[in-house]
Short mmCIF file of C-alpha atoms and ligand atoms in Angstrom, two decimals:
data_model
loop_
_atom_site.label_atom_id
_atom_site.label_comp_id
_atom_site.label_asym_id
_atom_site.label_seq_id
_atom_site.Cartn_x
_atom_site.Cartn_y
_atom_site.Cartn_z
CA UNK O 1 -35.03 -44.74 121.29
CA UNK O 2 -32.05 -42.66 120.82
CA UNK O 3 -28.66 -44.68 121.56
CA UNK O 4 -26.67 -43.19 124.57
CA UNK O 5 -23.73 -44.37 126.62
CA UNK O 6 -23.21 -44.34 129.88
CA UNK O 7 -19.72 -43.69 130.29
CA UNK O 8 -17.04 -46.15 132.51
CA UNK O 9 -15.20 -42.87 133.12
CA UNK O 10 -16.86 -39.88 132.87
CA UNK O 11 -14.34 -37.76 134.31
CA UNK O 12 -11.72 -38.37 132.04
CA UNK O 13 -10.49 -36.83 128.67
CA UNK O 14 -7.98 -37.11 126.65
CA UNK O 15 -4.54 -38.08 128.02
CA UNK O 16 -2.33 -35.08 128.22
CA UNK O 17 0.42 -36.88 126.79
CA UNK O 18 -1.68 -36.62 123.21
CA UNK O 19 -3.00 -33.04 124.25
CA UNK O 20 0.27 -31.43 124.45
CA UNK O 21 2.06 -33.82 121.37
CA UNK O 22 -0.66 -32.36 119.40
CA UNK O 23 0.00 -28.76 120.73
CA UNK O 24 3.72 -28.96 120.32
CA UNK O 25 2.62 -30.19 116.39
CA UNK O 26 -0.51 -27.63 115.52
CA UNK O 27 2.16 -24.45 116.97
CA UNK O 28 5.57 -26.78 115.62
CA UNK O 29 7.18 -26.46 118.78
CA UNK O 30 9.92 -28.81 120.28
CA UNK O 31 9.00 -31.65 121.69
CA UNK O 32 10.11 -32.31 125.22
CA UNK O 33 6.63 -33.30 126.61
CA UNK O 34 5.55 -36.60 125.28
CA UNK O 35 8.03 -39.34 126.97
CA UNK O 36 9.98 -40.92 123.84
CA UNK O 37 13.28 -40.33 121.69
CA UNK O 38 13.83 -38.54 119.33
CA UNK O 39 17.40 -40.56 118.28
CA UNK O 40 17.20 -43.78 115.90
CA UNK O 41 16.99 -46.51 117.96
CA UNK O 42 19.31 -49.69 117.19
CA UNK O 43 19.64 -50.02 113.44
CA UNK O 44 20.61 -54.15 114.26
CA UNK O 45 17.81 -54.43 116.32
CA UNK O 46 15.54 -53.53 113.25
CA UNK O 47 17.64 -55.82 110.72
CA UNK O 48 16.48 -58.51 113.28
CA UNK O 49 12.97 -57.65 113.09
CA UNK O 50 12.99 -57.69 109.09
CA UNK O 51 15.19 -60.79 109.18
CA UNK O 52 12.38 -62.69 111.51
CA UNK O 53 9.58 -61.27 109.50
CA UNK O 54 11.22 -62.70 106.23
CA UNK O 55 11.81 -66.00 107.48
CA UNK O 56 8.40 -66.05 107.82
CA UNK O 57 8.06 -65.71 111.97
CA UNK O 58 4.64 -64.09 111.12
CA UNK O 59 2.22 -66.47 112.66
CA UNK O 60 1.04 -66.63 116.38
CA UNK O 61 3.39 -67.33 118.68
CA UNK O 62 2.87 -68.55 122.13
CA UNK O 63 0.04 -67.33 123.97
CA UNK O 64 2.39 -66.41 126.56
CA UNK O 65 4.88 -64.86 124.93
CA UNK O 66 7.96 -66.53 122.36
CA UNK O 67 9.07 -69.45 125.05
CA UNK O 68 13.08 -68.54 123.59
CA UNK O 69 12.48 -64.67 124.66
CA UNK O 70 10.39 -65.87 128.03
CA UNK O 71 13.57 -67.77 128.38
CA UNK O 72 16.26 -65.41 127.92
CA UNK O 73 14.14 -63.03 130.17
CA UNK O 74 14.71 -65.41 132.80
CA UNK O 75 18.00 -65.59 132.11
CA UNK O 76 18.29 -62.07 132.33
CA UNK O 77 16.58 -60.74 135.45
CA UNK O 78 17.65 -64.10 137.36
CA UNK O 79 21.84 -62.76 136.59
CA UNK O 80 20.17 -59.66 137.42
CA UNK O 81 17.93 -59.08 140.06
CA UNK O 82 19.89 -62.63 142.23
CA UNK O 83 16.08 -64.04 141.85
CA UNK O 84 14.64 -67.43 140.27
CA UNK O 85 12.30 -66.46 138.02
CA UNK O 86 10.55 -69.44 135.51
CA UNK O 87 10.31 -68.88 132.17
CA UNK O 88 7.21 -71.14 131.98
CA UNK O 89 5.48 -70.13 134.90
CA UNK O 90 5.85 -66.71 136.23
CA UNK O 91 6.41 -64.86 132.76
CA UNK O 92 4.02 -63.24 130.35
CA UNK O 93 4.90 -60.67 127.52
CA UNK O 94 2.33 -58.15 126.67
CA UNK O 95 1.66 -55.55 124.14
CA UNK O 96 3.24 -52.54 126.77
CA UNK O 97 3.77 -51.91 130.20
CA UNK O 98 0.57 -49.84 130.63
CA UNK O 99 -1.34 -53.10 129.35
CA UNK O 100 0.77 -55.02 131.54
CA UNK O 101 -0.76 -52.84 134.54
CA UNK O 102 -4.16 -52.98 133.40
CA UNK O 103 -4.29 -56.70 133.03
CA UNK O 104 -2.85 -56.92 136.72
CA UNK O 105 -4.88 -54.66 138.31
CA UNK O 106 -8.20 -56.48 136.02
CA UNK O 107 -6.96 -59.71 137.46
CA UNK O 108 -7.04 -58.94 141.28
CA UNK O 109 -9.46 -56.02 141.76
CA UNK O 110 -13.13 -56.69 142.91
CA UNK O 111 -15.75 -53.97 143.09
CA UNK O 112 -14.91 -51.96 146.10
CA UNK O 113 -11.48 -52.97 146.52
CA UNK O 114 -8.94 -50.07 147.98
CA UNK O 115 -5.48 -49.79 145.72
CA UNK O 116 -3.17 -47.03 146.73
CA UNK O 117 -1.67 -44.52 144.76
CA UNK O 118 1.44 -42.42 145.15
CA UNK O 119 0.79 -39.21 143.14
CA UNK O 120 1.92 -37.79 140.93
CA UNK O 121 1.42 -40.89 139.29
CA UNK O 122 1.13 -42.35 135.70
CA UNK O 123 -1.85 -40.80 134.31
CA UNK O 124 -3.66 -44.52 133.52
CA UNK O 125 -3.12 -46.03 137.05
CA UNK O 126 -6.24 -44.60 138.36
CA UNK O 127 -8.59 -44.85 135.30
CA UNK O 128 -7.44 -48.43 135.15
CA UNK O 129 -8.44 -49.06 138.70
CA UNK O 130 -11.85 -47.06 138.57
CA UNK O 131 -12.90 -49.11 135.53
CA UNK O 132 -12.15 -52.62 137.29
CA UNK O 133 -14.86 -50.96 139.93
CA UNK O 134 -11.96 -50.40 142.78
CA UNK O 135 -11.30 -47.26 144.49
CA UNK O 136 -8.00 -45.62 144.14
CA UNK O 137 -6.34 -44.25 147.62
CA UNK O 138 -4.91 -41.48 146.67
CA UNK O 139 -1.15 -40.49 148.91
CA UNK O 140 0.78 -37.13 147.59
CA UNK O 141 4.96 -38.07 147.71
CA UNK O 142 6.62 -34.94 149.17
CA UNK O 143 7.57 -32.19 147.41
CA UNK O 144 10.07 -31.33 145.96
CA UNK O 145 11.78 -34.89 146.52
CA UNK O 146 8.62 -36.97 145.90
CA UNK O 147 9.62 -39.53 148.51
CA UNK O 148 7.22 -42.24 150.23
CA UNK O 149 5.36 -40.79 153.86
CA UNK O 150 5.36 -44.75 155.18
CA UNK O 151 3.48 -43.02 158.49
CA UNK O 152 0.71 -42.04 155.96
CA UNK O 153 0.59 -45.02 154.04
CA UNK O 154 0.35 -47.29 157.53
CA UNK O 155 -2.59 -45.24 158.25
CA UNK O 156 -4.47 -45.26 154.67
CA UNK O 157 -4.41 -49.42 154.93
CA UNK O 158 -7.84 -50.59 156.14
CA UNK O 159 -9.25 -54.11 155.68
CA UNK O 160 -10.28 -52.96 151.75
CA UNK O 161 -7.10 -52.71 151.01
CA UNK O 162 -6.19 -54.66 147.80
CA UNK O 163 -3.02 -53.32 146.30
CA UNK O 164 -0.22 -50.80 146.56
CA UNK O 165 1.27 -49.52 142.89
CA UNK O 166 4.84 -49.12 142.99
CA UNK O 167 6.68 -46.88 140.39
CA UNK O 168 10.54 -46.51 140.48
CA UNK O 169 12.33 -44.99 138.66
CA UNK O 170 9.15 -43.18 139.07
CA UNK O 171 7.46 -40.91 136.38
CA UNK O 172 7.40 -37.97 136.07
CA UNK O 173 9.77 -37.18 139.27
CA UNK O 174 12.47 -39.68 138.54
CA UNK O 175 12.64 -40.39 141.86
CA UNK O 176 13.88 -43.86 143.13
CA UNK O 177 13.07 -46.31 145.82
CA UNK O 178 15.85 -46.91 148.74
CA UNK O 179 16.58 -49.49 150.66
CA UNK O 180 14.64 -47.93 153.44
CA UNK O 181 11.57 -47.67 150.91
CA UNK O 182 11.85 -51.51 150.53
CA UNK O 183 12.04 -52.12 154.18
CA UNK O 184 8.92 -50.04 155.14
CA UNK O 185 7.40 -51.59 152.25
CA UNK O 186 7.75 -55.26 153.74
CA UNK O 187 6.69 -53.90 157.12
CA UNK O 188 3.35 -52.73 155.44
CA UNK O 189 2.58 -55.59 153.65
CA UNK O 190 3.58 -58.33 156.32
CA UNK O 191 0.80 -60.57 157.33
CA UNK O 192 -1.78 -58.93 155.38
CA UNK O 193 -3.52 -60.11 151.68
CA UNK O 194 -2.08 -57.04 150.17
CA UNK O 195 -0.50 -57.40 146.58
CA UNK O 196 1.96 -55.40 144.97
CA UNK O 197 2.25 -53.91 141.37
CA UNK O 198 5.33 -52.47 140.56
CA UNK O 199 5.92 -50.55 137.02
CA UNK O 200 10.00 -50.81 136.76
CA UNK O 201 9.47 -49.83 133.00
CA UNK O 202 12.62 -47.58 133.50
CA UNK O 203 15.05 -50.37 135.38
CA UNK O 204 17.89 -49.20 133.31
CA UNK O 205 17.45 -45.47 133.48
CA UNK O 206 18.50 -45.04 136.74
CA UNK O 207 21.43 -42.53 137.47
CA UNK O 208 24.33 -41.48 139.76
CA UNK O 209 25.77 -45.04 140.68
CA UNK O 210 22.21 -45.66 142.24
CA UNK O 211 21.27 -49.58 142.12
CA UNK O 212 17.75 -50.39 140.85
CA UNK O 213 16.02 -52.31 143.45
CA UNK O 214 13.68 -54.31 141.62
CA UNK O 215 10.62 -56.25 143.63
CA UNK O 216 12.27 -59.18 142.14
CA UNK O 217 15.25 -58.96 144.52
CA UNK O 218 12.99 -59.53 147.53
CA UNK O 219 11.35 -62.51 147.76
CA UNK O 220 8.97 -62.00 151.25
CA UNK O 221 7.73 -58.71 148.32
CA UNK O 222 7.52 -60.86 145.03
CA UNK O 223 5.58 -63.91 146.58
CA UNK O 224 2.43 -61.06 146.15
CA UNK O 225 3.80 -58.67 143.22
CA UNK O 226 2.91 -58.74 139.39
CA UNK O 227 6.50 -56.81 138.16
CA UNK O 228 6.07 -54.60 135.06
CA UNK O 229 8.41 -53.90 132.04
CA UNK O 230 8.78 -52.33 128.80
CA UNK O 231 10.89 -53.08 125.91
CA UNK O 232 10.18 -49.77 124.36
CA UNK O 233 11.73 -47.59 127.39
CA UNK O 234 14.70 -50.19 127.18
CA UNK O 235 15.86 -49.76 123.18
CA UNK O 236 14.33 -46.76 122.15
CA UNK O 237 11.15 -48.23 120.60
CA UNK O 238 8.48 -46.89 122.54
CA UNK O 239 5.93 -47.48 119.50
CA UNK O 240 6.90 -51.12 119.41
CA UNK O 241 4.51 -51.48 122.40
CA UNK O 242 5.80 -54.29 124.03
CA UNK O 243 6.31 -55.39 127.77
CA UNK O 244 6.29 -58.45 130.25
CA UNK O 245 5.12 -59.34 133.72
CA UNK O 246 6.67 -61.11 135.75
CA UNK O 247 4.59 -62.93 138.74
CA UNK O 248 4.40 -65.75 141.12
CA UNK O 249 2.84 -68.82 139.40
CA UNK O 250 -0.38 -68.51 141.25
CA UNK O 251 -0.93 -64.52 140.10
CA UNK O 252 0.15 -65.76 137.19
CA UNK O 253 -1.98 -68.56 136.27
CA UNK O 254 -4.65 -65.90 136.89
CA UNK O 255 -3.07 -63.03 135.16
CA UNK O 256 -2.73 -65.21 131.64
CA UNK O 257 -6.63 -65.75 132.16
CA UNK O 258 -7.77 -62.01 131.50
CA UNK O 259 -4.98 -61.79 129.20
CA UNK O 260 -5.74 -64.42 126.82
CA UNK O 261 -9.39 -63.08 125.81
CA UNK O 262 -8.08 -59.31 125.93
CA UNK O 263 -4.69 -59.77 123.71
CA UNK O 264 -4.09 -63.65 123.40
CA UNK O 265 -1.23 -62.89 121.67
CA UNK O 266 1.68 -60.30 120.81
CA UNK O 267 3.97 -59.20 117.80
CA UNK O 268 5.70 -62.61 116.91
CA UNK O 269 8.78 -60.81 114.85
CA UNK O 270 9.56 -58.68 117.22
CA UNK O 271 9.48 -61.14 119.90
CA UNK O 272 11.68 -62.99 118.04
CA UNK O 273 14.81 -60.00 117.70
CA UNK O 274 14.46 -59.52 121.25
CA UNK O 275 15.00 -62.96 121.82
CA UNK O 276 18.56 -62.56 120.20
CA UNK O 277 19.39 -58.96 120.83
CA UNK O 278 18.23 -58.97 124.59
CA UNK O 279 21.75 -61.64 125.01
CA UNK O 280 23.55 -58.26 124.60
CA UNK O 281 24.06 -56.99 127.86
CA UNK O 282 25.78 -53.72 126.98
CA UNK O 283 22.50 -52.27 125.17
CA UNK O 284 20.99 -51.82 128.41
CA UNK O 285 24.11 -51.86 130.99
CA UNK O 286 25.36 -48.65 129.39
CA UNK O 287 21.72 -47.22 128.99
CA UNK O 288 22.24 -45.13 132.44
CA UNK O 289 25.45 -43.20 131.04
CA UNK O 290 23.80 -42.66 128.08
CA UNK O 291 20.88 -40.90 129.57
CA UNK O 292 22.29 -39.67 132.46
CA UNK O 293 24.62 -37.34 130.26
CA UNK O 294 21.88 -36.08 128.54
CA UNK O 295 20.38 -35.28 131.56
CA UNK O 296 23.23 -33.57 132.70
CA UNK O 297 23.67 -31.71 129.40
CA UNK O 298 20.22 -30.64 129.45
CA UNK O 299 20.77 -29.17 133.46
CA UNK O 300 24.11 -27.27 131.96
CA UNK O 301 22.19 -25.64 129.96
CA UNK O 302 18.79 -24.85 131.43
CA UNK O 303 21.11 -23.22 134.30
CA UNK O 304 20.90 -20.32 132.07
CA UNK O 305 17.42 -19.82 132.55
CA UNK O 306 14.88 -19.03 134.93
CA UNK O 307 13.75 -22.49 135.90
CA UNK O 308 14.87 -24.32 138.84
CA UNK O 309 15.58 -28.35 138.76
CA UNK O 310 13.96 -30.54 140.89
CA UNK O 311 15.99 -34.03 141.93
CA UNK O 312 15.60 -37.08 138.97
CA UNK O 313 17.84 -39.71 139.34
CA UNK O 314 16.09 -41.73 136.72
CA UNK O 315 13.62 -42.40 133.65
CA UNK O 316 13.36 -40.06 130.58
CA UNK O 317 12.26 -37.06 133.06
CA UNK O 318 13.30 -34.17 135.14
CA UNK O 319 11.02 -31.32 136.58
CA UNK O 320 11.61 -27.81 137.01
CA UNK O 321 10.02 -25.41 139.11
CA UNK O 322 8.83 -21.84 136.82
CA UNK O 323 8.11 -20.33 140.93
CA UNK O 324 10.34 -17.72 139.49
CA UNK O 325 8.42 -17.16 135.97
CA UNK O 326 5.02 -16.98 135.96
CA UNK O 327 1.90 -17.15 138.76
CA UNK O 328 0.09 -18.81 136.05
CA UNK O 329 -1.21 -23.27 136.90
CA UNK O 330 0.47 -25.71 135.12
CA UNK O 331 -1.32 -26.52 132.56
CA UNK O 332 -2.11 -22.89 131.49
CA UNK O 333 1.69 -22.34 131.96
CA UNK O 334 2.90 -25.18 129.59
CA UNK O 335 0.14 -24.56 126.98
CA UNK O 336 1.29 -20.53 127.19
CA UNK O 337 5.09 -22.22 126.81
CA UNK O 338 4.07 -24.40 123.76
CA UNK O 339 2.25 -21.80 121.97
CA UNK O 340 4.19 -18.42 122.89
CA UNK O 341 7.79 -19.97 122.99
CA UNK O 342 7.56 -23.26 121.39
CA UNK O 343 8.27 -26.04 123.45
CA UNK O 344 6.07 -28.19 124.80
CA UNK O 345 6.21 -30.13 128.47
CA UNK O 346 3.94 -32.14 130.66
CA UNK O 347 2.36 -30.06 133.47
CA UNK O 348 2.45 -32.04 136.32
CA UNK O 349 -0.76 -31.41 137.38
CA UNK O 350 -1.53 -33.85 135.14
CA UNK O 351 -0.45 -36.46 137.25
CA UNK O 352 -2.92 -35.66 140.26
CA UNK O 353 -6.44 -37.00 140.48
CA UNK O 354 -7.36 -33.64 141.68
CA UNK O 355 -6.20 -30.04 141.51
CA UNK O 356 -2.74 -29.22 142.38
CA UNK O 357 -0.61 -26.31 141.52
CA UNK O 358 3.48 -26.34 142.56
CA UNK O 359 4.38 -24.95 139.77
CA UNK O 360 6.64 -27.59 138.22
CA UNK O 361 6.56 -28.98 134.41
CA UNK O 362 8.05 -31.99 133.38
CA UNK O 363 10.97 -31.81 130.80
CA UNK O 364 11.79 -35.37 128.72
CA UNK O 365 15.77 -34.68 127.88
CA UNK O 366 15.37 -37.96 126.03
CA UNK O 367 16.60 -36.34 122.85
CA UNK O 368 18.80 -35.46 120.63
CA UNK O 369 21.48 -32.44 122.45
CA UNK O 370 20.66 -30.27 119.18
CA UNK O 371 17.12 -30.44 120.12
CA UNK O 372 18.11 -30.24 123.95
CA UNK O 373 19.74 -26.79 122.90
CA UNK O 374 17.27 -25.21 120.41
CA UNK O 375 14.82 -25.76 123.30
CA UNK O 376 16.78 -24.11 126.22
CA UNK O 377 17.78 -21.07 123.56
CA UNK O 378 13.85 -20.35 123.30
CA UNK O 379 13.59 -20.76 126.99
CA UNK O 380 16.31 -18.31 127.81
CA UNK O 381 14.03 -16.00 126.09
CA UNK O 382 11.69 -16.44 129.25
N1 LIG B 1 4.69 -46.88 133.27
C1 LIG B 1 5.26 -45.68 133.21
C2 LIG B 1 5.56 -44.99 134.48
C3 LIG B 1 5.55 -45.10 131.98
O1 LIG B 1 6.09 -43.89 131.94
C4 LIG B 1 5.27 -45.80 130.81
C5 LIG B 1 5.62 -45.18 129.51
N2 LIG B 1 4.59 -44.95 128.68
C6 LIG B 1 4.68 -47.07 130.92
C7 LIG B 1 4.40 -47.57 132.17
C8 LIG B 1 4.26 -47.94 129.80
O2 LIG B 1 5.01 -48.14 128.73
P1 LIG B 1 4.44 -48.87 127.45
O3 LIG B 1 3.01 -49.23 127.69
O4 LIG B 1 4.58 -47.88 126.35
O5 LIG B 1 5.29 -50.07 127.29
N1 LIG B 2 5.32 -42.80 129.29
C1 LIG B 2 5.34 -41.69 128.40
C2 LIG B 2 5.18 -40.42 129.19
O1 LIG B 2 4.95 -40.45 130.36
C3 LIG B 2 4.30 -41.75 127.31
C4 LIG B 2 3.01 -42.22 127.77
C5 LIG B 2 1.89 -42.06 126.80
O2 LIG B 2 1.99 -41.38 125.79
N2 LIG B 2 0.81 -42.66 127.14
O3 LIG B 2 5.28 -39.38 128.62
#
């Protein structure tokens, strides 16, 4: 007998994020697709990472993570966020945020069970609820400011309903939850079984003054949330791949049981820097000026062309609307602006479970302002 597979998700392919990296690299255009830097990231940060790795911190650590960097964690988001957060209980790192996600959603989904989705939304939110055997519930955020329709979320909760996913900053819109948001969001959830994963793997990119209301703020919201975070988005290491979750004990307890037969364990030496550069509160307190200038560069300049910006008031991300350019769908537009002008962007079709078209890419201005510029000089040319 021949050997076949039966696939866990047939309709997928390959991400877009490695489609269009490898289009921007086969036609050697500029990068601004992809979400990562293109600066060094801290050179200390790395010394730290060398320093652990040659005093030997090479062997397994914890399987819940490094208890010191657990603990300053805790430190951190309790000074923070104004929460209480345990170190020994409610913390786990993880190899990423996405993983942190998966293992979440693995942990509380049963076959059948409902999890609503705000598109556009991160491309493996829905693929990692099909494959636990739930059914995502799919609600659009208005265009062009991608904001929450509560009205239509009230009426898309039926007794299936197992979880709401959360993104803010969100990607790719860089749009951010108000305190209205939070307040329909408690209404929602009141009295119900419902739990909450929120991916707040861009908590310090968020921009003009704007305070980042993490789940952990709100108690009456965390007693049923598993809180997501990346250390890549935070220093500039996005291949570092790692992350924590942050839960209440009783998630939790469940949480480390998938996660100790999937991943058991991550990176010791780079747990260890963290443990000692994460005490350095300016290398993420500043992180919103940082980005938000290039953000604003990257608007000065793309005033010159055609495109028209959509709002982002955080992450790496800001879309623009081509309306004006071409008639052509998203994807066909940004594979057309990769190979005929060379620079390549996310479409944000890519983002929807099924076919949409507004005609809007997504630009990452997390770069360098001499790449920032040789991009908007070839998209002048538009
Ligand atoms: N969520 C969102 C919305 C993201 O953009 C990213 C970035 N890749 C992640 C989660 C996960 O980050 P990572 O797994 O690389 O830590
Ligand atoms: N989060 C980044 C983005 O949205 C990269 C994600 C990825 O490559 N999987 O572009």
């Amino acid at each position: 007998m021949e050997i076949s597979i039966q696939s866990k998700l047939p309709n997928v392919g390959t991400t877009i994020f490695t489609q269009m990296s490898a289009l921007a690299n086969e036609y050697n255009a500029i990068n601004l697709g992809q979400g990562f830097p293109d600066y060094p990231m801290n050179n200390e940060l790395i010394e730290k990472v060398s320093r652990a790795m040659t005093d030997d911190h090479n062997q397994y650590v914890h399987m819940n993570g490094l208890p010191l960097l657990r603990q300053r964690i805790a430190e951190k988001v309790n000074a923070t966020y104004n929460c209480n957060i345990n170190a020994e209980t409610n913390i786990t790192i993880t190899p990423g945020g996405t993983y942190a996600i998966y293992t979440a959603l693995t942990t509380i989904i049963q076959k059948g069970d409902e999890v609503i989705v705000f598109e556009p939304a991160y491309d493996s939110y829905i693929p990692n609820i099909e494959i636990n055997g739930g059914i995502p519930v799919l609600i659009p955020l208005a265009y062009p400011g991608y904001t929450i329709d509560w009205e239509a979320v009230k009426q898309k909760i039926t007794s299936k309903t197992k979880a709401i996913i959360i993104n803010s900053p969100h990607n790719p819109s860089g749009s951010v939850l108000n305190n209205n948001d939070i307040e329909e969001l408690k209404k929602v959830v009141k009295n119900t079984g419902i739990f909450i994963i929120s991916d707040e793997v861009y908590e310090h990119l968020i921009f003009d003054d704007l305070p980042h209301l993490s789940l952990l703020r709100y108690p009456e919201l965390m007693e049923r949330s598993f809180v997501c975070f990346s250390f890549g988005k935070t220093y500039h290491c996005t291949g570092w791949k790692l992350g924590y979750c942050i839960a209440p004990e009783t998630l939790m307890k469940e949480f480390r049981k998938v996660h100790q037969f999937n991943c058991f364990t991550c990176n010791s030496p780079v747990q260890y820097a963290l443990a000692d550069f994460i005490q350095q509160e300016d290398q993420y307190i500043q992180l919103n000026k940082v980005l938000q200038k290039k953000r604003d560069y990257f608007a000065s300049l793309m005033t010159h062309t055609r495109f028209v910006p959509l709002p982002s008031h955080g992450s790496y991300f800001q879309i623009y609307s081509y309306k004006n350019i071409s008639n052509l769908s998203e994807k066909e537009f940004a594979v057309q602006l990769t190979k005929e002008y060379g620079v390549a962007t996310i479409p944000v079709s890519a983002f929807y479970k099924n076919e949409t078209n507004n005609q809007a890419l997504r630009f990452c201005f997390a770069k360098k302002e001499d790449t920032l510029e040789q991009a908007v000089e070839k998209l002048i040319k538009i």
